[in-house]
Amino acid sequence: AQSVAQPEDQVNVAEGNPLTVKCTYSVSGNPYLFWYVQYPNRGLQFLLKYITGDNLVKGSYGFEAEFNKSQTSFHLKKPSALVSDSALYFCAVRPGSARQLTFGSGTQLTVLP
Amino acid sequence: GAGVSQSPSNKVTEKGKDVELRCDPISGHTALYWYRQSLGQGLEFLIYFQGNSAPDKSGLPSDRFSAERTGGSVSTLTIQRTQQEDSAVYLCASSFRDSNYGYTFGSGTRLTVV
């Protein structure tokens, strides 16, 4: 069975500093990987995805993620954090054989002014 | 519609009552998913519809939960004889064909069982 781990419940970073939100996964076969963001009282919004190709994926709002097959990781990054990036971030994986996504438990990102 | 619409946005119900949650997906999206988000938890998959195929019900936590999708569009999630542990935010998402294209989520229904 597939699984996703987000080892940090909470990440705090100062505005202007780079941020990283970690995600590791376990899945049979080639994974399809996703990041979503959830702002308070809102639904989840799609940020970016990795299906195949270049290991560095660029997404919305200046976010990017790097697929690392040997480390089974898909960490979310941004070079310079904004206070408005503060939100709950979810990593998700879909193995090739499944149709639905399996989500991690989420990481609360707080960007301090 | 422009997005995935869920109703009601909030629902408070008494333990033992039945509730119905509605999801109206994006027009043209053939795939529809229900997830549950409990406080401090990740998203728990409940059920998946794709076109006219039989739904994947593997995530439904008990036989008190059921869902249907009429005409390949609107979906209703029904919880019978609600329990306090059913309190959560129920999220609906739709996508074109399957999740390779990413989901579009609704804002959810916050269910509170008292």
Tab-separated table of C-alpha atoms in Angstrom, chain B residues 1-42:
chain	number	residue	atom	x	y	z
B	1	GLY	CA	-19.837	25.968	-12.700
B	2	ALA	CA	-16.568	27.715	-12.186
B	3	GLY	CA	-15.550	25.580	-9.243
B	4	VAL	CA	-16.581	22.649	-7.097
B	5	SER	CA	-19.577	23.613	-4.998
B	6	GLN	CA	-20.428	21.929	-1.715
B	7	SER	CA	-23.476	22.399	0.463
B	8	PRO	CA	-24.155	23.041	3.208
B	9	SER	CA	-20.935	24.738	4.286
B	10	ASN	CA	-21.715	23.942	7.907
B	11	LYS	CA	-23.993	21.324	9.424
B	12	VAL	CA	-24.724	20.670	13.085
B	13	THR	CA	-26.721	17.546	13.764
B	14	GLU	CA	-27.767	15.483	16.735
B	15	LYS	CA	-26.229	12.095	17.329
B	16	GLY	CA	-28.292	9.404	15.638
B	17	LYS	CA	-29.695	11.611	12.900
B	18	ASP	CA	-29.022	11.109	9.182
B	19	VAL	CA	-27.268	13.797	7.122
B	20	GLU	CA	-26.803	14.402	3.413
B	21	LEU	CA	-23.882	16.347	1.994
B	22	ARG	CA	-23.967	17.593	-1.566
B	23	CYS	CA	-21.216	18.118	-4.127
B	24	ASP	CA	-21.591	19.783	-7.509
B	25	PRO	CA	-18.390	19.186	-9.521
B	26	ILE	CA	-16.895	21.229	-12.312
B	27	SER	CA	-18.785	20.716	-15.539
B	28	GLY	CA	-17.010	18.183	-17.736
B	29	HIS	CA	-15.040	16.608	-14.914
B	30	THR	CA	-15.699	12.893	-15.055
B	31	ALA	CA	-13.950	11.937	-11.821
B	32	LEU	CA	-15.341	12.833	-8.384
B	33	TYR	CA	-13.816	12.095	-4.987
B	34	TRP	CA	-14.930	12.404	-1.375
B	35	TYR	CA	-12.381	12.854	1.401
B	36	ARG	CA	-12.714	13.448	5.130
B	37	GLN	CA	-10.436	15.802	7.069
B	38	SER	CA	-10.500	15.409	10.822
B	39	LEU	CA	-8.890	17.896	13.191
B	40	GLY	CA	-5.132	17.373	13.158
B	41	GLN	CA	-5.383	14.581	10.629
B	42	GLY	CA	-4.593	14.315	6.973
